[in-house]
Amino acid sequence: MLKRALSFLFLGSVLSTGCSTPPETKPSPESCEALPSAVRERLEPFVTERMQQGHIPGLSLVILQGGQPVCVKGYGLANQETNRPMTPKTLVSIGSTTKSMTALALMQQVEAGTVDLEAPVTRYLPWFRTADGLQEQILVKHLLTHTSGLPMGYFWDGSLDDGALERRVRSLADVKLRFTPGQGEEYSNDGFAVAGLIVQTVAGKPFAQYLTESVFTPLGMSHTHLDLVSVEEPDLVAQGYAWTRGQLHPTSPPWSSAHVPAGAATFTSAEDVGRYFSGLLTRGQGPGGRVLSAEGVERMWQPLVIPTSGMGWVLSQQFGRRMVSHGGSTLNSGSMFLMFPSDNTAVAVLSNLKTKVSEEVALGVAAMLFGEEPAPASPSRDRAPSTFVPDTRVWQDYVGSFDTAVGPVSISVDEGRLWASFGMAQPAIRGELEAYGDNEFIERDEYGLLEGTKVSFQHEPDGDLLLLFDGQPIGQRVP
């Protein structure tokens, strides 16, 4: 649990010198004094340089060693328009790192005996259906490991009422699975929506209320919220941004409580993430009580269906150590959580821009902690505005609907511009394909969703038309 430095004055007897003992000062996490000097000296230059390269307005960082925060800092601005700085207390919308919290909530029900990971979802939601009738094959464990077959999707229709979560899960009756449950892997926000509804149903209270009472409160995460309405100090909330067409734009996209278990609207601070990590690294014990048994926490970090996935966590090896991690993003913010359980070490980055640079910063900081060099920065995806004058007649050959790894994509021509509509988001996100050649485009949209992605098309001998992102086929046109 995060604490500010306390000075202790020892007033015991001074038998030999007649002098009192000088105060002892515990290093403040905000000063990062507890870090090795070699790391501390490199930390700020590294973070600020990567922020500049990635166009990140504001970023907060928390580092744990020995299971406790040793560095909690803010960099840059939480709001560029008001010049408000990012601090360890600034609230950032973290996105999908919430999934580990949802998995923890569901594991609480497993330990309480009200949920069985091997049971079908229909045991807890008897009405649950999918369009292909395979709902009985979806087990609870499939939801937590992205192996249910439910497609990737992002739901942001602005519905905030208490019934939004159940309505979303009921709407999956119109959705076909991408594969037989347990026989593949596809990242699925809807899978975690279903998991959250199971928690809500068996606990008999709204999911947000349950998570607050049973996870956040015992872990001391008093400034973590699942909606903006409950934030008592709105000035603490970071403004989110999008980077597109070479500029930063403040954005405030709507969100939906239908995807709260997947991370649609979790606002938290670096300080509270430090408390979350502390509770996990102490194997479930928080300042307000135990949230899960030590065995239950460890079980979340073990393969359940596939080798690379625990419950709400990605499993891998990094720096010669076991790493459990997860990234998160919304349309205007992001986060990255890294934990090294055997070393009682953790790193988290929260940023008010959706960018992969958050992950690079977190991994770079972890590398320094373990005496290794951070990986080089990824090449910039920035590209100057095009001067190419297209023959728009060529574009008609690309028009159509594509079934892709990122969901349905529709290509259309409107008012002399080529557009891509991404159906993975509901409502769909529409982006312009800026032409740099007859078959060379860069995606641009108001949220910078795929900013800088190179888009092209490829004809196959059998007549199929492939859609390529950065030179790699991601799907083909539907006949």
XYZ file of C-alpha atoms in Angstrom:
479
model
C 0.000 0.000 0.000
C 1.297 3.425 -0.945
C 2.306 5.726 1.918
C 4.020 9.049 2.036
C 7.344 9.128 3.861
C 7.061 9.243 7.650
C 9.741 10.599 9.939
C 10.200 8.708 13.190
C 11.912 10.409 16.129
C 13.332 7.844 18.514
C 13.306 9.295 22.032
C 14.792 6.317 23.865
C 17.340 6.670 26.664
C 20.728 8.082 25.676
C 22.871 6.330 28.205
C 26.305 6.933 26.723
C 26.206 10.156 24.705
C 23.421 12.184 26.220
C 22.257 13.021 22.630
C 19.003 12.123 20.979
C 19.002 9.914 17.853
C 18.436 11.930 14.654
C 15.217 11.265 12.758
C 15.112 8.428 10.268
C 13.369 9.125 6.993
C 11.766 6.420 4.912
C 12.311 7.127 1.182
C 9.212 8.558 -0.439
C 7.925 6.581 -3.426
C 7.292 9.911 -5.176
C 10.997 10.704 -5.037
C 11.985 7.213 -6.237
C 14.912 7.341 -3.774
C 14.521 3.648 -2.977
C 15.504 2.691 -6.514
C 19.142 1.808 -7.206
C 20.972 4.992 -8.194
C 21.873 3.560 -11.614
C 18.162 3.104 -12.367
C 17.045 6.360 -10.795
C 19.479 8.432 -12.853
C 18.308 6.886 -16.132
C 14.603 6.770 -15.367
C 13.441 10.304 -16.119
C 15.497 10.791 -19.302
C 14.248 7.449 -20.625
C 10.579 8.103 -19.846
C 10.519 11.675 -21.125
C 12.345 10.758 -24.336
C 9.906 7.933 -25.110
C 6.967 10.200 -24.299
C 8.255 12.757 -26.769
C 8.786 10.125 -29.452
C 5.292 8.742 -28.872
C 3.540 12.141 -28.600
C 2.245 11.254 -25.112
C 0.962 14.353 -23.257
C 0.966 12.793 -19.789
C 2.090 9.559 -18.176
C 2.177 8.161 -14.649
C 4.435 5.354 -13.476
C 4.489 3.044 -10.480
C 7.271 0.598 -9.622
C 7.122 -2.040 -6.897
C 10.044 -3.946 -5.414
C 9.738 -6.274 -2.479
C 5.987 -6.117 -3.005
C 5.823 -2.413 -2.100
C 5.847 0.807 -4.155
C 9.323 2.314 -4.412
C 8.578 4.824 -7.179
C 5.324 6.581 -8.065
C 5.654 9.534 -10.418
C 3.785 11.632 -12.908
C 5.300 13.068 -16.088
C 3.975 15.655 -18.499
C 0.455 17.022 -18.535
C -2.879 15.523 -17.591
C -4.528 18.341 -19.523
C -2.647 20.354 -22.129
C -5.355 22.970 -22.459
C -5.224 23.907 -18.748
C -1.544 23.028 -18.254
C -2.513 20.665 -15.411
C 0.335 18.252 -14.578
C 0.061 14.478 -14.454
C 0.567 13.243 -10.881
C 0.451 9.895 -9.061
C -3.109 10.785 -8.065
C -4.358 11.634 -11.567
C -7.178 9.354 -12.708
C -6.667 7.721 -16.101
C -9.051 5.466 -18.009
C -6.975 2.275 -18.152
C -9.049 0.067 -20.449
C -8.446 -3.665 -20.614
C -6.082 -3.997 -17.661
C -9.447 -4.086 -15.872
C -9.859 -7.647 -17.155
C -7.530 -8.985 -14.467
C -9.805 -7.341 -11.876
C -12.881 -8.950 -13.416
C -11.091 -12.304 -13.369
C -10.259 -11.751 -9.694
C -13.915 -11.044 -8.937
C -14.972 -14.224 -10.711
C -12.304 -16.237 -8.888
C -13.776 -14.993 -5.618
C -17.010 -16.685 -6.651
C -15.100 -19.823 -7.592
C -13.578 -19.964 -4.119
C -17.000 -19.292 -2.596
C -18.312 -22.339 -4.448
C -20.904 -20.417 -6.462
C -19.088 -20.705 -9.820
C -17.281 -23.638 -11.459
C -14.681 -22.793 -14.092
C -15.455 -26.045 -15.917
C -19.192 -25.392 -16.061
C -20.971 -24.069 -19.151
C -21.993 -20.426 -19.121
C -25.624 -21.537 -19.417
C -25.505 -22.952 -15.878
C -25.439 -19.352 -14.613
C -27.177 -17.638 -17.535
C -29.731 -20.232 -18.732
C -31.012 -17.916 -21.460
C -27.564 -17.327 -23.004
C -27.423 -18.082 -26.762
C -25.145 -17.667 -29.786
C -26.332 -17.615 -33.393
C -24.772 -21.002 -34.211
C -26.197 -22.820 -31.198
C -22.772 -23.551 -29.696
C -23.477 -21.738 -26.417
C -23.488 -24.965 -24.376
C -19.850 -25.538 -25.332
C -18.647 -22.236 -23.891
C -17.259 -22.904 -20.425
C -16.573 -20.225 -17.836
C -12.815 -20.737 -18.196
C -13.065 -19.955 -21.914
C -14.323 -16.442 -21.100
C -11.248 -15.609 -19.009
C -8.741 -16.872 -21.564
C -10.180 -15.485 -24.833
C -10.868 -19.024 -26.058
C -14.690 -18.847 -26.167
C -14.897 -18.143 -29.901
C -16.720 -14.855 -29.310
C -15.272 -12.279 -31.726
C -13.307 -9.220 -30.816
C -15.496 -6.194 -30.372
C -15.708 -2.758 -28.757
C -19.067 -1.402 -27.617
C -19.433 2.338 -26.944
C -23.002 3.358 -27.624
C -23.254 5.610 -24.548
C -25.801 3.448 -22.696
C -25.153 3.852 -18.977
C -28.251 2.280 -17.405
C -28.129 -0.744 -15.113
C -29.531 -3.071 -17.776
C -26.882 -2.342 -20.429
C -24.600 -5.253 -19.488
C -27.334 -7.878 -19.689
C -28.705 -6.398 -22.919
C -25.268 -6.687 -24.508
C -24.873 -10.320 -23.463
C -28.378 -11.146 -24.701
C -27.527 -9.541 -28.059
C -24.826 -12.192 -28.579
C -27.683 -14.456 -29.705
C -27.100 -12.814 -33.107
C -23.345 -13.524 -33.113
C -21.639 -16.572 -34.621
C -18.555 -17.930 -32.872
C -15.239 -17.620 -34.706
C -14.256 -21.169 -33.727
C -15.337 -24.067 -31.541
C -14.888 -23.043 -27.873
C -11.491 -24.074 -26.529
C -10.087 -24.719 -30.024
C -8.654 -21.292 -30.751
C -7.898 -17.868 -29.336
C -9.314 -14.460 -30.206
C -9.282 -11.446 -27.930
C -12.868 -10.818 -26.873
C -14.267 -7.934 -24.856
C -17.680 -9.596 -25.011
C -16.238 -12.698 -23.327
C -15.411 -10.583 -20.294
C -18.805 -8.896 -20.466
C -20.319 -12.370 -20.061
C -17.929 -13.117 -17.170
C -18.953 -9.878 -15.470
C -22.625 -10.708 -15.880
C -22.036 -14.101 -14.252
C -20.476 -12.321 -11.245
C -23.381 -9.887 -11.164
C -25.923 -12.703 -11.316
C -24.485 -15.009 -8.667
C -23.588 -12.118 -6.335
C -27.021 -10.553 -6.676
C -25.764 -6.986 -7.122
C -24.572 -4.760 -9.990
C -21.116 -5.689 -11.247
C -19.656 -2.229 -10.575
C -20.924 -2.299 -7.001
C -19.527 -5.789 -6.459
C -16.084 -4.902 -7.802
C -15.929 -1.781 -5.656
C -16.993 -3.552 -2.468
C -15.154 -6.860 -2.922
C -11.963 -5.860 -4.770
C -11.227 -2.136 -4.658
C -12.183 -1.447 -1.030
C -10.261 -4.309 0.643
C -7.207 -3.517 -1.487
C -7.321 0.132 -0.446
C -8.104 1.377 -3.970
C -10.350 4.173 -2.735
C -9.813 6.362 -5.801
C -10.701 3.758 -8.424
C -14.058 4.158 -10.167
C -16.030 2.325 -12.832
C -17.689 5.466 -14.133
C -17.067 9.196 -14.144
C -20.269 9.965 -12.270
C -18.864 8.605 -9.003
C -15.628 10.603 -9.254
C -15.852 13.182 -6.474
C -12.956 15.304 -7.794
C -13.381 15.602 -11.575
C -10.319 17.860 -11.756
C -8.227 14.770 -10.993
C -9.337 13.053 -14.233
C -6.851 13.189 -17.100
C -8.032 14.559 -20.417
C -7.661 11.888 -23.080
C -6.126 12.558 -26.480
C -5.872 11.125 -29.984
C -2.870 11.530 -32.288
C -3.918 11.823 -35.899
C -2.716 13.704 -38.987
C 0.344 14.853 -37.057
C -1.532 16.540 -34.225
C -2.873 15.853 -30.750
C -6.611 16.274 -30.324
C -8.483 16.201 -26.998
C -11.315 13.697 -27.312
C -14.159 12.557 -25.097
C -15.704 9.491 -26.729
C -18.796 7.958 -25.165
C -18.564 4.702 -23.301
C -21.054 2.026 -22.330
C -21.614 0.194 -19.080
C -22.206 -2.871 -21.282
C -18.422 -3.319 -21.416
C -17.470 -2.200 -17.911
C -16.153 -5.711 -17.010
C -13.906 -5.530 -20.084
C -12.498 -2.128 -19.090
C -14.706 0.446 -20.811
C -14.643 2.966 -17.970
C -12.206 2.102 -15.196
C -10.585 5.280 -13.906
C -7.666 4.785 -11.537
C -4.374 6.334 -10.506
C -0.771 5.179 -10.300
C -1.128 5.206 -6.514
C -4.131 2.859 -6.606
C -2.470 0.566 -9.150
C 0.403 0.305 -6.671
C -2.100 -0.840 -4.050
C -3.539 -3.359 -6.511
C -0.102 -4.806 -7.245
C 0.749 -4.932 -3.528
C -2.364 -6.991 -2.842
C -1.547 -9.421 -5.636
C 2.143 -9.777 -4.784
C 1.217 -10.500 -1.166
C -0.992 -13.213 -2.662
C -4.377 -11.690 -1.994
C -3.950 -9.746 1.228
C -4.989 -6.100 1.225
C -5.068 -3.515 4.011
C -8.827 -4.003 4.282
C -8.821 -7.786 4.190
C -8.061 -10.752 1.966
C -9.546 -10.710 -1.536
C -8.457 -14.209 -2.561
C -6.468 -17.108 -1.181
C -2.766 -17.287 -2.004
C -3.495 -20.440 -4.001
C -6.261 -18.629 -5.886
C -3.973 -15.760 -6.877
C -1.316 -18.174 -8.084
C -3.945 -20.120 -10.019
C -4.796 -16.955 -11.956
C -1.192 -16.880 -13.176
C -1.154 -20.456 -14.461
C -2.186 -21.704 -17.931
C -5.840 -22.659 -17.953
C -6.705 -23.513 -21.571
C -3.687 -22.393 -23.605
C -0.046 -21.930 -22.478
C 0.034 -18.150 -22.964
C -3.080 -17.211 -21.013
C -3.953 -17.216 -17.349
C -7.144 -15.655 -15.993
C -7.136 -12.081 -17.221
C -3.361 -12.174 -17.570
C -0.925 -12.931 -20.399
C 1.800 -15.427 -19.427
C 5.319 -15.145 -20.818
C 9.038 -15.104 -20.078
C 10.877 -11.800 -20.048
C 14.377 -10.936 -18.845
C 14.813 -14.604 -17.931
C 11.873 -14.398 -15.525
C 8.225 -15.349 -15.404
C 6.129 -12.343 -16.333
C 2.372 -11.915 -16.036
C 1.112 -8.883 -17.892
C -1.757 -7.147 -19.604
C -2.164 -4.029 -21.682
C -5.176 -1.804 -21.916
C -6.500 1.026 -24.019
C -9.563 3.088 -24.702
C -9.998 5.376 -27.676
C -8.043 8.112 -25.869
C -5.903 6.503 -23.144
C -3.903 3.419 -22.266
C -2.092 1.381 -19.645
C 0.368 -1.472 -19.244
C 0.686 -3.755 -16.210
C 3.741 -5.998 -15.729
C 4.337 -8.290 -12.761
C 7.254 -10.574 -11.940
C 5.818 -12.615 -9.045
C 8.996 -14.524 -8.177
C 10.845 -11.217 -7.775
C 7.989 -9.393 -5.985
C 8.434 -6.717 -8.638
C 5.891 -4.871 -10.760
C 5.707 -1.932 -13.163
C 2.680 -0.062 -14.473
C 2.313 2.820 -16.897
C -0.849 4.890 -17.384
C -1.083 7.411 -20.233
C -3.685 9.799 -21.626
C -3.067 8.673 -25.203
C -3.856 5.344 -26.865
C -0.386 4.153 -27.912
C 1.881 1.118 -27.872
C 4.573 3.353 -26.396
C 3.002 2.772 -22.958
C 4.029 -0.873 -23.254
C 7.514 0.090 -24.457
C 8.011 2.379 -21.458
C 6.851 -0.271 -18.985
C 9.108 -2.937 -20.504
C 12.024 -0.497 -20.673
C 11.699 0.382 -16.999
C 11.501 -3.318 -16.095
C 14.616 -3.992 -18.169
C 16.547 -1.376 -16.198
C 15.369 -2.873 -12.902
C 16.829 -6.223 -13.925
C 20.097 -4.794 -15.229
C 19.257 -5.013 -18.915
C 19.020 -2.449 -21.686
C 15.606 -1.227 -22.841
C 14.670 -2.272 -26.344
C 15.044 0.416 -29.026
C 12.027 2.591 -29.693
C 9.701 1.369 -32.414
C 10.020 3.211 -35.731
C 7.766 6.239 -35.981
C 4.523 5.704 -37.882
C 4.201 9.421 -38.590
C 3.892 10.362 -42.239
C 3.580 13.754 -43.858
C 0.305 14.539 -45.649
C 0.126 13.013 -49.098
C 0.769 15.036 -52.257
C -0.312 12.162 -54.513
C -3.217 12.947 -56.862
C -5.250 9.710 -57.089
C -7.289 8.354 -59.940
C -10.406 7.708 -57.881
C -11.797 5.356 -60.536
C -9.271 2.774 -59.347
C -10.888 2.727 -55.926
C -14.082 1.083 -57.157
C -12.103 -2.154 -57.396
C -11.552 -2.083 -53.619
C -15.120 -1.431 -52.529
C -16.838 -4.156 -50.517
C -17.064 -5.927 -47.180
C -14.078 -7.794 -45.747
C -14.016 -10.496 -43.092
C -10.821 -9.792 -41.142
C -8.890 -10.574 -37.989
C -10.033 -7.245 -36.546
C -13.686 -7.838 -37.348
C -15.749 -6.770 -40.362
C -14.280 -3.932 -42.432
C -16.301 -2.120 -45.076
C -14.535 -0.163 -47.850
C -16.514 2.569 -49.603
C -16.101 5.710 -51.719
C -17.862 8.884 -50.640
C -17.420 12.469 -51.881
C -14.161 11.643 -53.655
C -12.563 9.963 -50.623
C -11.911 6.317 -49.782
C -13.219 5.169 -46.408
C -12.866 2.142 -44.143
C -15.566 1.418 -41.585
C -14.446 -0.855 -38.717
C -17.277 -3.006 -37.443
C -15.324 -4.330 -34.465
C -16.553 -1.163 -32.741
C -20.255 -0.573 -32.240
C -21.104 2.042 -33.384
C -18.563 1.467 -36.164
C -15.538 3.753 -36.444
C -15.036 5.318 -39.840
C -11.576 6.251 -41.052
C -10.295 7.811 -44.236
C -7.738 5.927 -46.314
C -5.419 8.707 -47.424
C -3.907 7.813 -50.801
C -0.134 7.783 -51.266
C -0.450 5.721 -54.448
C -3.069 3.819 -56.417
C -2.723 0.911 -53.972
C -1.009 2.539 -51.005
C -3.015 4.179 -48.243
C -2.617 5.394 -44.652
C -5.546 5.094 -42.231
C -6.705 8.320 -40.546
C -9.610 8.661 -38.101
C -10.593 11.084 -35.373
C -9.454 8.710 -32.604
C -6.184 7.633 -34.175
C -7.429 4.047 -33.902
C -5.051 2.738 -36.565
C -3.123 5.944 -37.211
C -0.165 5.342 -39.493
C -1.240 1.844 -40.536
C -0.372 1.151 -44.162
C -3.387 -0.248 -46.007
C -3.282 -1.978 -49.400
C -5.150 -4.587 -51.433
C -3.992 -7.759 -53.165
C -5.715 -9.734 -55.923
C -5.408 -13.524 -55.689
C -5.359 -15.912 -58.690
C -8.696 -17.382 -57.618
C -10.326 -13.965 -57.767
C -10.265 -13.194 -54.050
C -9.278 -9.717 -52.894
C -7.178 -9.514 -49.736
C -6.995 -6.563 -47.353
C -3.464 -5.906 -46.058
C -2.333 -3.951 -43.014
C 1.368 -3.039 -43.046
C 1.901 -5.565 -45.837
C 0.279 -8.482 -44.010
C -3.053 -10.010 -45.125
C -5.684 -9.644 -42.393
C -8.736 -10.870 -44.299
C -10.518 -11.136 -47.643
C -13.500 -9.599 -49.350
C -16.791 -11.342 -48.801
C -18.288 -12.436 -52.168
